[in-house]
Amino acid sequence: MGIILDNIHQIDFKLKNAKKFILSGKLLHATQLYKSLIEEFPDEIEPFFQLAQLYQDQNLREDAENLLLNYLKKHNDAIDVTIYLAQLYLQNSKWNKMVEILQPVTPDEEPVALFLLGYAYFKLEDYEISKINFINFLKYNCKPELFYETQLFLSKIYIAKNKYSKALEYAEKSENFYSNYWELKYIYADIYLNMKMINHAIDNIEACIKMTTANSIVYKLAGEIYFNAKNYIKSEEYFLKCFNINDKNNLDLNLKLADVSLKNSKIEEAVNYFNLVLKINPKHNIALKGKKNALSLLNKQNVYNE
């Protein structure tokens, strides 16, 4: 007589086999096993979670999302599934869908929904609603890492709202957890630049650079800080690092490179950067005026050299 396994042990046994298939690269076998489990035990959530993650790992994003949506149609009170689906939407940059699915969830049911809503609204650049959700989340949260991450987001929100003293206040609150995190140093550098505290900005951007690999946004901010410090050689160095990574068609960066080239008496290079802007946008007013002035300087320089 064979061994009769109860449902829990049977599900656990098949889930372990599915993971073995995944580890051995037999993804189709794993998928079939998960589907058989879902058909046999439609109320058991773990096969849904694991199949959704398998789909996500294979870049089958809509399959992953639809799988969980179908579960929620029959189990609309499954808060854990709602949160899992919201996290998939986050990974897939579907901010409006995150908002749509999370809005019915109350903080008493799952406080982390407030954090995820704050994140989604931040990405949608609705900073006021994002701020409200993050602040409300702090009233419910008991997880230290999310507490400090929320402070970091609130700092970013106040930077976006040009309220730099408030941004600094929240950045300092995240210091205990993120003191060795490059993004905190970046945020400090950005705040201090806008508060005209250039030496503090330099200290933090240099610390940030040491903590991270080549990063275009970091190099661009470094270029801006050194430009404001009137160290145009270092400013150009960092703008060029940013340019060489992936930002050759960035209008703002090309304009900054044109400006710093002029400061370093590299007039022909400045003209080239203005031309890059005009290649993208032939009617760009600042580039047109900048190129005209640069050509005038170049002509004067040529006359002088003659």
mmCIF file of N, CA, C and O in Angstrom, residues 20 31 40 245 258 275:
data_model
loop_
_atom_site.group_PDB
_atom_site.id
_atom_site.type_symbol
_atom_site.label_atom_id
_atom_site.label_comp_id
_atom_site.label_asym_id
_atom_site.label_seq_id
_atom_site.Cartn_x
_atom_site.Cartn_y
_atom_site.Cartn_z
ATOM 1 N N LYS A 20 13.510 22.200 -7.809
ATOM 2 C CA LYS A 20 14.605 21.378 -8.345
ATOM 3 C C LYS A 20 14.662 21.494 -9.874
ATOM 4 O O LYS A 20 15.748 21.569 -10.457
ATOM 5 N N THR A 31 7.040 24.906 -14.703
ATOM 6 C CA THR A 31 5.795 25.613 -15.037
ATOM 7 C C THR A 31 4.615 24.651 -15.049
ATOM 8 O O THR A 31 3.546 24.942 -14.492
ATOM 9 N N GLU A 40 -5.252 21.789 -9.162
ATOM 10 C CA GLU A 40 -5.698 20.848 -8.120
ATOM 11 C C GLU A 40 -6.071 21.562 -6.825
ATOM 12 O O GLU A 40 -7.003 21.165 -6.122
ATOM 13 N N ILE A 245 29.559 58.045 -20.592
ATOM 14 C CA ILE A 245 28.829 56.846 -20.153
ATOM 15 C C ILE A 245 27.655 56.571 -21.088
ATOM 16 O O ILE A 245 27.575 55.535 -21.727
ATOM 17 N N ALA A 258 29.234 72.873 -23.020
ATOM 18 C CA ALA A 258 29.542 74.066 -23.812
ATOM 19 C C ALA A 258 29.952 75.216 -22.903
ATOM 20 O O ALA A 258 30.959 75.900 -23.142
ATOM 21 N N ASN A 275 26.420 72.543 -31.257
ATOM 22 C CA ASN A 275 25.953 71.863 -32.477
ATOM 23 C C ASN A 275 25.247 70.552 -32.152
ATOM 24 O O ASN A 275 24.281 70.169 -32.832
#
